[in-house]
Amino acid sequence: MGDATPVVAVQDPFAWEIWPDVQDRSYYRLLVPGQPRPINVELSDHGNPANGTPIQLWDQWQGLNQCWGFEQA
């Protein structure tokens, strides 16, 4: 697993680690558990919000495209 690994939907459940961002605790980071270094879920193309933008795994850095907000449905 390395940078630019695509995130794909599967039927089997997967338990992500979810942690508040250290710079803005109103956002969260989704991480792959059990890794020797933090691997984050990232919205590619510098956080392009357009429909169909790929979601990938990358080493953690301070980019906002690795921060996620959640809304109650």
C-alpha atoms as a PDB file:
ATOM      1  CA  MET A   1       0.000   0.000   0.000  1.00  0.00           C
ATOM      2  CA  GLY A   2       1.505   3.298  -1.045  1.00  0.00           C
ATOM      3  CA  ASP A   3       0.710   6.790  -2.215  1.00  0.00           C
ATOM      4  CA  ALA A   4      -2.131   7.053  -4.748  1.00  0.00           C
ATOM      5  CA  THR A   5      -3.616   3.653  -3.815  1.00  0.00           C
ATOM      6  CA  PRO A   6      -7.296   3.924  -4.842  1.00  0.00           C
ATOM      7  CA  VAL A   7     -10.012   3.470  -2.231  1.00  0.00           C
ATOM      8  CA  VAL A   8     -12.655   1.073  -3.534  1.00  0.00           C
ATOM      9  CA  ALA A   9     -15.985  -0.043  -2.111  1.00  0.00           C
ATOM     10  CA  VAL A  10     -16.276  -3.657  -1.007  1.00  0.00           C
ATOM     11  CA  GLN A  11     -19.000  -5.680   0.674  1.00  0.00           C
ATOM     12  CA  ASP A  12     -16.852  -6.638   3.661  1.00  0.00           C
ATOM     13  CA  PRO A  13     -16.803  -4.113   6.527  1.00  0.00           C
ATOM     14  CA  PHE A  14     -13.572  -2.206   7.158  1.00  0.00           C
ATOM     15  CA  ALA A  15     -12.820  -0.471  10.458  1.00  0.00           C
ATOM     16  CA  TRP A  16     -11.103   2.868   9.753  1.00  0.00           C
ATOM     17  CA  GLU A  17      -9.382   4.865  12.467  1.00  0.00           C
ATOM     18  CA  ILE A  18     -11.020   8.300  12.760  1.00  0.00           C
ATOM     19  CA  TRP A  19      -9.094  11.059  14.528  1.00  0.00           C
ATOM     20  CA  PRO A  20      -9.694  14.819  14.862  1.00  0.00           C
ATOM     21  CA  ASP A  21      -7.308  16.925  12.784  1.00  0.00           C
ATOM     22  CA  VAL A  22      -4.630  18.529  14.973  1.00  0.00           C
ATOM     23  CA  GLN A  23      -4.984  21.954  13.307  1.00  0.00           C
ATOM     24  CA  ASP A  24      -8.794  22.117  13.117  1.00  0.00           C
ATOM     25  CA  ARG A  25     -10.600  19.724  15.449  1.00  0.00           C
ATOM     26  CA  SER A  26     -13.921  20.291  13.639  1.00  0.00           C
ATOM     27  CA  TYR A  27     -12.538  18.081  10.828  1.00  0.00           C
ATOM     28  CA  TYR A  28     -11.436  14.465  10.973  1.00  0.00           C
ATOM     29  CA  ARG A  29      -8.821  12.250   9.352  1.00  0.00           C
ATOM     30  CA  LEU A  30      -9.597   8.704   8.235  1.00  0.00           C
ATOM     31  CA  LEU A  31      -6.604   6.423   8.606  1.00  0.00           C
ATOM     32  CA  VAL A  32      -5.787   2.825   7.724  1.00  0.00           C
ATOM     33  CA  PRO A  33      -5.351   1.019  11.059  1.00  0.00           C
ATOM     34  CA  GLY A  34      -2.197  -0.812  12.060  1.00  0.00           C
ATOM     35  CA  GLN A  35       0.229   0.927   9.711  1.00  0.00           C
ATOM     36  CA  PRO A  36       3.800   1.842  10.744  1.00  0.00           C
ATOM     37  CA  ARG A  37       3.196   5.400   9.443  1.00  0.00           C
ATOM     38  CA  PRO A  38      -0.104   7.338   9.115  1.00  0.00           C
ATOM     39  CA  ILE A  39      -1.910   6.521   5.837  1.00  0.00           C
ATOM     40  CA  ASN A  40      -4.830   8.931   5.229  1.00  0.00           C
ATOM     41  CA  VAL A  41      -7.866   8.880   2.966  1.00  0.00           C
ATOM     42  CA  GLU A  42      -7.457  11.813   0.571  1.00  0.00           C
ATOM     43  CA  LEU A  43      -9.671  13.519  -2.031  1.00  0.00           C
ATOM     44  CA  SER A  44      -7.389  13.628  -5.060  1.00  0.00           C
ATOM     45  CA  ASP A  45      -6.686  16.511  -7.439  1.00  0.00           C
ATOM     46  CA  HIS A  46      -5.883  18.778  -4.462  1.00  0.00           C
ATOM     47  CA  GLY A  47      -9.323  18.238  -2.922  1.00  0.00           C
ATOM     48  CA  ASN A  48     -11.379  18.783  -6.065  1.00  0.00           C
ATOM     49  CA  PRO A  49     -15.045  18.652  -4.856  1.00  0.00           C
ATOM     50  CA  ALA A  50     -16.437  17.630  -8.279  1.00  0.00           C
ATOM     51  CA  ASN A  51     -18.507  14.439  -8.497  1.00  0.00           C
ATOM     52  CA  GLY A  52     -16.353  11.499  -9.516  1.00  0.00           C
ATOM     53  CA  THR A  53     -13.074  12.816  -8.067  1.00  0.00           C
ATOM     54  CA  PRO A  54     -11.084   9.732  -6.982  1.00  0.00           C
ATOM     55  CA  ILE A  55     -10.450   9.022  -3.318  1.00  0.00           C
ATOM     56  CA  GLN A  56      -6.978   7.663  -2.604  1.00  0.00           C
ATOM     57  CA  LEU A  57      -4.640   6.672   0.222  1.00  0.00           C
ATOM     58  CA  TRP A  58      -1.587   8.850   0.895  1.00  0.00           C
ATOM     59  CA  ASP A  59       0.965   9.379   3.641  1.00  0.00           C
ATOM     60  CA  GLN A  60      -0.306  11.977   6.087  1.00  0.00           C
ATOM     61  CA  TRP A  61       0.595  15.600   5.460  1.00  0.00           C
ATOM     62  CA  GLN A  62      -1.082  18.883   6.438  1.00  0.00           C
ATOM     63  CA  GLY A  63      -3.273  19.159   3.325  1.00  0.00           C
ATOM     64  CA  LEU A  64      -6.946  19.947   3.822  1.00  0.00           C
ATOM     65  CA  ASN A  65      -7.793  17.367   1.146  1.00  0.00           C
ATOM     66  CA  GLN A  66      -7.084  14.780   3.876  1.00  0.00           C
ATOM     67  CA  CYS A  67      -9.606  16.350   6.279  1.00  0.00           C
ATOM     68  CA  TRP A  68     -13.237  15.292   6.302  1.00  0.00           C
ATOM     69  CA  GLY A  69     -16.357  16.825   7.824  1.00  0.00           C
ATOM     70  CA  PHE A  70     -19.370  14.820   8.895  1.00  0.00           C
ATOM     71  CA  GLU A  71     -22.986  15.953   8.969  1.00  0.00           C
ATOM     72  CA  GLN A  72     -25.847  14.283  10.751  1.00  0.00           C
ATOM     73  CA  ALA A  73     -28.364  12.882   8.254  1.00  0.00           C
END
